[in-house]
Coordinates of C-alpha atoms and ligand atoms in Angstrom, one line a residue:
M9 CA 0.4 0.1 0.0
N10 CA 1.4 2.8 -0.6
L11 CA 2.3 6.2 1.8
F12 CA -1.0 8.3 1.2
N13 CA -3.4 5.1 1.4
K14 CA -1.7 4.5 4.9
A15 CA -1.4 7.5 6.7
F16 CA -4.9 7.6 4.9
C17 CA -5.7 4.6 6.8
R18 CA -4.1 5.1 10.3
I19 CA -5.8 8.9 10.6
F20 CA -9.3 7.2 9.6
Q21 CA -9.1 4.2 12.2
Y22 CA -7.0 6.6 15.2
C23 CA -10.5 8.7 15.4
F24 CA -12.4 5.7 15.8
K25 CA -9.8 4.4 18.6
V26 CA -10.9 8.1 19.7
A27 CA -14.8 8.2 20.0
I28 CA -14.6 4.9 22.2
P29 CA -14.6 5.5 24.9
I30 CA -18.4 8.0 24.1
L31 CA -20.0 5.6 21.6
P32 CA -23.3 3.8 23.5
Y33 CA -21.4 0.7 23.0
Y34 CA -22.7 -2.0 26.1
N35 CA -22.6 -5.7 26.4
P36 CA -26.2 -8.0 26.9
T37 CA -26.9 -9.1 30.2
I38 CA -26.0 -13.0 30.0
L39 CA -28.9 -14.9 30.8
D40 CA -27.2 -19.0 31.0
S41 CA -31.0 -20.6 30.2
V42 CA -33.9 -20.0 28.3
E43 CA -36.0 -20.6 31.5
D44 CA -34.6 -17.5 32.6
I45 CA -36.5 -15.3 30.1
S46 CA -39.8 -15.4 31.7
K47 CA -38.9 -13.8 34.7
V48 CA -36.7 -11.0 32.8
L49 CA -40.2 -10.9 30.9
D50 CA -42.5 -10.5 34.6
E51 CA -39.9 -7.9 35.5
K52 CA -41.0 -5.9 33.2
N53 CA -45.1 -7.0 32.1
I54 CA -44.5 -8.8 28.7
T55 CA -46.5 -11.0 28.2
K56 CA -46.5 -11.8 23.6
V57 CA -42.9 -12.1 22.5
F58 CA -42.0 -12.7 18.9
L59 CA -40.1 -15.8 18.5
V60 CA -38.1 -15.2 15.4
T61 CA -36.5 -18.5 14.7
D62 CA -35.9 -20.4 10.9
K63 CA -37.9 -24.1 9.9
S64 CA -34.9 -26.4 10.7
I65 CA -34.6 -25.3 14.4
R66 CA -37.6 -26.1 15.0
K67 CA -37.6 -29.4 13.3
F68 CA -35.6 -30.2 15.3
G69 CA -37.6 -29.3 18.6
I70 CA -34.2 -26.6 20.1
T71 CA -36.5 -24.1 20.2
K72 CA -39.4 -27.0 22.5
K73 CA -38.0 -26.0 26.0
L74 CA -38.5 -22.4 25.7
E75 CA -42.0 -22.4 23.9
T76 CA -43.6 -24.4 26.8
H77 CA -41.2 -22.8 29.4
L78 CA -43.1 -19.7 28.2
A79 CA -46.7 -21.2 27.8
D80 CA -46.6 -22.3 30.7
N81 CA -45.9 -19.2 32.8
G82 CA -48.5 -17.5 31.2
I83 CA -46.7 -16.0 28.2
A84 CA -48.1 -15.6 24.3
V85 CA -45.7 -17.0 22.3
T86 CA -46.2 -15.9 18.6
V87 CA -43.6 -18.0 16.1
F88 CA -41.8 -16.8 12.8
D89 CA -40.5 -19.4 11.5
D90 CA -40.0 -18.2 7.9
V91 CA -36.0 -17.3 8.4
V92 CA -34.0 -17.8 5.8
S93 CA -30.3 -18.2 5.3
N94 CA -28.4 -14.8 4.6
P95 CA -32.4 -12.9 5.8
T96 CA -34.2 -10.8 3.1
V97 CA -36.1 -8.0 3.7
D98 CA -39.2 -9.2 2.1
N99 CA -38.4 -12.4 5.0
V100 CA -38.1 -9.5 8.6
E101 CA -41.3 -7.6 5.9
A102 CA -43.5 -10.9 6.4
A103 CA -42.3 -11.1 10.1
R104 CA -42.9 -7.2 11.0
K105 CA -46.5 -7.9 10.4
L106 CA -47.0 -10.7 12.4
Y107 CA -45.6 -8.9 15.0
L108 CA -47.8 -5.9 14.4
A109 CA -51.1 -7.7 13.8
K110 CA -50.2 -10.3 17.3
G111 CA -49.2 -7.6 19.6
C112 CA -46.1 -8.7 20.6
Q113 CA -43.5 -6.6 23.0
A114 CA -40.9 -8.4 22.7
L115 CA -38.6 -9.8 20.3
I116 CA -36.1 -13.3 20.8
G117 CA -34.1 -13.7 18.4
F118 CA -32.9 -18.1 18.4
G119 CA -30.7 -19.8 15.7
G120 CA -27.9 -19.0 14.1
G121 CA -26.6 -16.0 12.7
S122 CA -29.1 -15.9 10.7
A123 CA -32.0 -15.7 12.8
I124 CA -30.8 -12.7 15.5
D125 CA -29.9 -10.6 12.8
C126 CA -33.5 -11.8 10.8
A127 CA -35.0 -10.4 15.2
K128 CA -32.7 -6.8 15.1
A129 CA -34.4 -6.0 11.5
V130 CA -37.9 -6.6 12.7
G131 CA -37.0 -4.9 15.7
A132 CA -35.5 -1.6 13.1
R133 CA -38.5 -1.6 11.7
I134 CA -40.7 -2.0 14.7
A135 CA -38.5 1.9 15.9
R136 CA -38.0 2.9 12.1
P137 CA -42.3 2.1 10.6
K138 CA -41.5 5.1 8.4
K139 CA -38.0 4.2 7.7
S140 CA -36.5 1.2 4.9
L141 CA -34.5 -2.0 5.6
D142 CA -32.7 -0.2 2.4
K143 CA -32.0 3.6 3.5
M144 CA -31.2 2.2 6.9
A145 CA -28.0 0.2 5.2
G146 CA -25.0 1.7 6.5
I147 CA -23.9 3.1 10.3
L148 CA -26.8 5.3 13.1
Q149 CA -29.8 4.6 10.7
V150 CA -31.5 3.3 13.2
F151 CA -31.0 5.5 15.7
R152 CA -34.0 5.2 17.9
R153 CA -35.0 2.2 20.6
I154 CA -36.1 -1.4 19.2
P155 CA -37.9 -4.1 21.5
L156 CA -36.6 -5.3 24.2
L157 CA -34.1 -8.2 21.9
F158 CA -33.1 -11.3 23.5
A159 CA -30.6 -13.4 20.9
I160 CA -29.9 -17.4 21.6
P161 CA -27.6 -18.6 19.9
T162 CA -27.4 -22.1 18.7
T163 CA -24.3 -21.8 17.4
A164 CA -21.3 -20.7 19.5
G165 CA -19.3 -18.5 17.4
T166 CA -20.9 -16.1 14.9
G167 CA -21.3 -13.4 17.7
T168 CA -23.9 -11.8 16.5
E169 CA -25.3 -12.2 20.1
T170 CA -23.4 -8.9 20.9
T171 CA -22.8 -6.7 17.9
V172 CA -24.3 -3.5 16.1
A173 CA -24.9 -5.5 13.2
T174 CA -27.4 -7.1 11.0
V175 CA -27.2 -8.4 7.6
I176 CA -29.7 -8.3 5.3
T177 CA -30.3 -8.6 2.0
N178 CA -32.4 -7.0 -0.6
S179 CA -33.7 -10.3 -3.1
K180 CA -34.8 -8.1 -5.9
T181 CA -31.0 -5.8 -6.1
K182 CA -29.2 -9.2 -4.6
H183 CA -27.8 -6.1 -2.6
K184 CA -26.7 -7.3 0.7
Y185 CA -26.0 -4.5 3.0
M186 CA -25.2 -4.0 6.3
I187 CA -27.2 -2.1 9.2
S188 CA -25.0 -1.7 12.5
D189 CA -26.5 0.8 14.9
F190 CA -26.5 1.1 18.5
P191 CA -30.0 0.2 19.9
L192 CA -29.6 -3.3 18.0
I193 CA -27.1 -4.7 20.1
P194 CA -29.0 -7.4 22.4
K195 CA -30.5 -6.5 25.4
Y196 CA -30.2 -9.8 26.8
A197 CA -27.5 -12.7 25.8
V198 CA -29.0 -16.4 27.0
L199 CA -25.4 -18.8 26.4
D200 CA -27.6 -22.3 27.3
P201 CA -25.5 -25.0 25.8
E202 CA -28.7 -26.9 25.5
V203 CA -29.5 -25.8 22.4
T204 CA -25.8 -26.3 21.2
K205 CA -25.5 -29.8 21.4
T206 CA -27.3 -31.1 18.0
L207 CA -23.8 -29.0 16.3
P208 CA -22.5 -31.4 14.2
P209 CA -18.7 -32.4 15.1
S210 CA -18.0 -30.1 11.5
I211 CA -19.7 -27.1 12.2
T212 CA -18.7 -27.1 15.7
A213 CA -15.3 -26.7 14.4
S214 CA -15.9 -24.3 12.1
V215 CA -18.2 -22.2 14.2
G216 CA -15.7 -23.0 17.3
M217 CA -12.7 -21.4 15.0
D218 CA -14.2 -18.2 13.9
V219 CA -14.3 -17.6 17.2
L220 CA -11.3 -18.2 18.3
V221 CA -10.2 -15.4 15.0
H222 CA -12.8 -13.1 16.2
A223 CA -10.2 -13.5 19.1
I224 CA -7.1 -12.8 17.6
E225 CA -8.2 -10.8 15.1
A226 CA -9.8 -7.7 17.8
Y227 CA -6.8 -8.3 19.5
I228 CA -3.9 -8.1 17.4
G229 CA -5.7 -5.0 15.9
N230 CA -4.7 -1.4 16.5
S231 CA -8.3 -0.5 18.2
T232 CA -8.0 -2.6 21.5
T233 CA -9.5 -0.8 24.9
K234 CA -8.2 -2.2 28.2
K235 CA -11.8 -4.7 28.2
T236 CA -11.0 -6.1 25.4
V237 CA -7.9 -7.1 25.5
H238 CA -9.3 -9.2 28.8
E239 CA -11.8 -10.1 26.3
A240 CA -10.1 -11.7 23.4
L241 CA -7.2 -13.3 26.2
E242 CA -10.2 -14.8 28.1
A243 CA -12.0 -16.3 24.9
V244 CA -8.6 -18.0 23.9
Y245 CA -7.7 -19.3 26.5
L246 CA -11.5 -20.6 26.4
V247 CA -11.6 -22.1 22.8
Y248 CA -7.8 -23.8 23.6
N249 CA -9.6 -25.5 26.2
N250 CA -13.2 -26.9 26.1
L251 CA -13.1 -26.6 21.5
K252 CA -11.7 -30.1 20.8
K253 CA -13.8 -31.3 23.4
A254 CA -17.2 -30.3 22.3
Y255 CA -15.8 -31.7 19.0
D256 CA -15.1 -34.5 20.2
D257 CA -18.1 -35.1 22.9
G258 CA -21.1 -32.8 21.5
N259 CA -22.4 -34.0 25.3
D260 CA -19.6 -32.3 27.1
T261 CA -22.0 -29.5 28.8
E262 CA -19.4 -27.9 29.9
A263 CA -17.3 -27.7 27.1
R264 CA -20.7 -26.4 25.2
R265 CA -21.3 -24.0 28.1
N266 CA -17.7 -22.1 27.2
M267 CA -17.6 -22.0 23.8
L268 CA -20.6 -19.7 24.2
R269 CA -18.7 -17.6 26.4
A270 CA -15.4 -17.9 24.3
S271 CA -17.9 -16.6 21.1
Y272 CA -19.4 -14.8 23.0
L273 CA -16.5 -12.3 25.1
A274 CA -14.4 -12.6 20.8
G275 CA -18.0 -11.8 19.5
C276 CA -17.8 -8.1 22.6
A277 CA -13.9 -8.0 21.2
F278 CA -14.6 -7.6 18.1
T279 CA -17.7 -5.5 18.2
V280 CA -15.2 -2.1 19.6
S281 CA -11.9 -3.3 18.1
Y282 CA -13.1 -5.2 14.9
V283 CA -11.8 -7.4 12.9
G284 CA -8.8 -7.9 10.2
Y285 CA -7.9 -8.8 6.6
C286 CA -8.2 -12.7 7.6
H287 CA -12.3 -12.0 8.5
A288 CA -12.5 -9.4 5.1
V289 CA -11.6 -12.5 2.7
A290 CA -13.4 -14.7 3.7
H291 CA -15.9 -12.7 3.7
S292 CA -15.2 -11.9 -0.2
L293 CA -15.0 -16.1 -0.9
G294 CA -18.7 -16.6 1.1
G295 CA -20.2 -14.0 -1.5
M296 CA -18.1 -15.7 -4.3
Y297 CA -19.4 -19.5 -3.5
N298 CA -21.4 -19.5 -0.4
T299 CA -18.1 -20.7 1.4
H300 CA -18.6 -21.6 5.4
H301 CA -17.9 -18.5 7.2
G302 CA -15.6 -20.3 9.6
L303 CA -14.3 -22.9 7.8
A304 CA -12.6 -19.7 5.3
N305 CA -11.4 -18.0 8.6
A306 CA -10.1 -21.4 10.3
V307 CA -7.6 -22.3 7.0
L308 CA -7.0 -18.2 7.1
I309 CA -5.8 -17.2 9.3
P310 CA -2.5 -18.7 10.0
Y311 CA -2.2 -16.9 6.8
V312 CA -2.4 -13.8 7.7
L313 CA -1.0 -14.4 10.8
E314 CA 2.2 -15.5 8.5
A315 CA 1.6 -12.4 6.4
Y316 CA 2.1 -9.9 9.2
G317 CA 5.3 -10.7 10.3
S318 CA 7.3 -10.2 13.1
K319 CA 5.3 -7.1 14.4
I320 CA 2.8 -9.1 15.7
H321 CA 5.0 -11.1 17.1
F322 CA 4.7 -10.3 20.8
K323 CA 0.5 -9.9 20.5
L324 CA 1.3 -13.8 19.4
K325 CA 3.5 -14.7 22.2
Q326 CA 1.1 -13.1 24.5
L327 CA -2.2 -15.1 23.5
G328 CA -0.3 -18.0 23.3
V329 CA 0.0 -18.0 27.1
A330 CA -3.4 -17.5 26.8
A331 CA -4.1 -20.3 25.2
G332 CA -1.5 -22.1 27.8
I333 CA 1.3 -22.8 25.4
C334 CA 3.4 -20.5 25.2
N335 CA 5.1 -18.5 28.8
Y336 CA 7.5 -15.8 28.6
R337 CA 11.0 -17.0 28.4
M338 CA 10.3 -17.7 24.5
S339 CA 11.6 -15.0 22.4
D340 CA 8.9 -13.3 20.7
E341 CA 9.7 -15.1 17.4
E342 CA 9.4 -18.6 18.7
A343 CA 6.5 -18.2 20.4
A344 CA 4.3 -16.8 17.8
R345 CA 5.5 -19.8 15.3
V346 CA 4.2 -22.2 18.2
F347 CA 0.7 -19.8 18.3
I348 CA 0.2 -20.3 14.6
Q349 CA 1.6 -24.0 14.4
S350 CA -0.7 -24.6 17.2
I351 CA -3.6 -23.1 14.7
K352 CA -3.2 -25.5 12.3
D353 CA -2.6 -28.6 14.8
M354 CA -5.8 -28.0 15.6
N355 CA -7.1 -27.2 12.5
K356 CA -5.7 -30.9 11.6
S357 CA -6.8 -32.5 14.0
M358 CA -10.9 -31.6 13.6
G359 CA -10.7 -32.2 9.4
I360 CA -9.8 -28.5 8.4
S361 CA -7.6 -28.3 5.5
T362 CA -5.2 -25.5 4.9
K363 CA -6.8 -25.4 1.5
I364 CA -10.2 -24.2 0.3
H365 CA -11.3 -26.3 -2.7
G366 CA -14.2 -24.9 -5.8
L367 CA -11.6 -21.6 -6.5
N368 CA -11.4 -19.6 -9.6
K369 CA -8.0 -18.3 -10.3
A370 CA -9.6 -15.7 -12.6
D371 CA -11.9 -14.5 -9.7
F372 CA -8.8 -13.5 -7.4
K373 CA -8.8 -9.7 -8.0
Q374 CA -12.5 -9.1 -8.3
L375 CA -12.2 -11.1 -4.7
A376 CA -8.6 -9.0 -3.8
Q377 CA -10.9 -5.9 -4.2
Y378 CA -13.9 -6.5 -2.6
A379 CA -11.7 -7.9 0.0
S380 CA -9.6 -4.0 0.7
K381 CA -12.9 -2.7 0.6
E382 CA -13.9 -4.8 3.9
A383 CA -11.4 -3.6 5.4
N384 CA -9.5 -0.6 4.2
P385 CA -9.9 2.3 5.5
V386 CA -12.0 0.7 8.6
Y387 CA -10.2 -2.3 9.9
P388 CA -7.3 -1.2 12.3
V389 CA -5.0 -4.0 11.3
P390 CA -1.6 -4.8 12.3
V391 CA 0.2 -4.3 8.7
L392 CA -2.0 -2.6 6.3
M393 CA -2.2 -4.3 2.1
D394 CA -3.6 -2.8 -1.0
E395 CA -5.1 -5.8 -2.9
G396 CA -2.4 -6.9 -4.3
E397 CA -1.2 -8.2 -1.4
L398 CA -4.0 -9.3 -0.4
E399 CA -4.2 -11.0 -3.5
Q400 CA -1.9 -13.8 -2.2
F401 CA -4.3 -15.2 0.4
Y402 CA -6.7 -16.8 -2.4
H403 CA -3.7 -18.3 -3.7
N404 CA -2.4 -19.4 -0.9
V405 CA -6.2 -21.3 0.2
Y406 CA -6.7 -22.6 -3.4
I407 CA -6.5 -25.7 -4.4
E408 CA -6.7 -27.5 -8.1
D409 CA -9.7 -28.9 -8.2
R410 CA -8.7 -30.8 -11.3
V411 CA -8.1 -34.3 -10.5
T412 CA -7.3 -37.0 -13.5
V413 CA -8.5 -40.9 -12.8
G414 CA -6.8 -43.3 -15.4
N415 CA -7.6 -40.8 -18.8
M416 CA -10.3 -39.4 -17.4
T417 CA -9.8 -35.3 -16.6
G418 CA -13.0 -33.9 -14.6
I419 CA -13.5 -31.4 -10.8
S420 CA -13.1 -33.2 -8.2
R421 CA -15.3 -31.5 -4.8
P422 CA -14.6 -31.5 -1.4
T423 CA -17.7 -33.4 0.2
P424 CA -20.7 -31.8 0.8
V425 CA -21.9 -30.3 3.8
K426 CA -25.1 -33.0 4.4
Q427 CA -28.3 -31.5 4.4
E428 CA -28.9 -31.5 7.9
E429 CA -26.2 -29.8 9.1
K430 CA -26.8 -27.2 6.7
E431 CA -29.8 -26.8 7.9
L432 CA -28.9 -26.6 11.9
V433 CA -26.7 -23.2 10.8
G434 CA -28.5 -21.7 8.0
V435 CA -25.5 -22.6 5.4
Ligands
FE2_511 FE1 -16.2 -14.5 12.1

């Protein structure tokens, strides 16, 4: 990146960092079980709630405990279970109509990122009945209090239960955009391990690695605060001590609970301190090839950390100490190497490859442009990179999909994710 652009990015990021203390960030209050929701509703005299989820979550019976509990406590529940993967404007509008028709007073987003994002967007439209979602794209466009919002994440990975943002797609224009404003941060996050137990191991692994990447990118960036530093370090500790356990035994309640907490903490950290180039590149792959977000991050992160070089060695050492795999007697360089290697090992132990299938080299320039546009100047990354430098990451993870068997040549594709797994995480 040239000097002028570097200076522009750093000044932009510095202004945002200086503003952090005066911005109304808050961490959602944690509830340990879906059964704690009724107490909060009682206190606020709320008797009608709107549950936003998707068909597969309901099909697997994951919402049943909550629905039964609310009914037993005299709270009327209207269920909207039509949320689609990448929720659309039409999706949100249909939910909003139902919310108003039933006279609901609070929102519960129950599921992966899509359900919670949809609930946030419904809240935005309730707060802003005369402003379309398209008009709310960008930052600080909601600017009004939304109905009380509970987020119940079922994937322990996206962190959307803590963030200011929701991502919505206009299916007519094919435009996918982010609406980002402080009222969209849920008031309560329900971290109930019971609702994550049905996650299959492959998804547990990829969303768990997404948590790790949130924590790492928030920590190594230049916009950390005392609070986000602690959150990121604790998240890294929790991931290193629980992800493999949750992967090996999905019914390990303690490991599931700790991964939910890690996801929450990492979400709080990156909401304030941002992510970095790993996410920008992963998003571009998701947009172009529908590559699973967590998987893309898991594969990319070792390459991205290596590319940052010595600038982040000390910070990686601190992360390595938090993870319990480094100590302060090690040189910064050695500790950074050990930490990066441990990520590669963790990926390998959970069946995550070092490459991503299905990429087309002809797209790399365009993808690098998308990634650069997303990250620069907003993300306070430790080392700035332009499109040309970012393009290298696509080559790093590229693998030739053409295979020759005998005298026949064809396209090799990775084993597709099972339909059931796709449904559970909305990919
Ligand atoms: Fe992520």
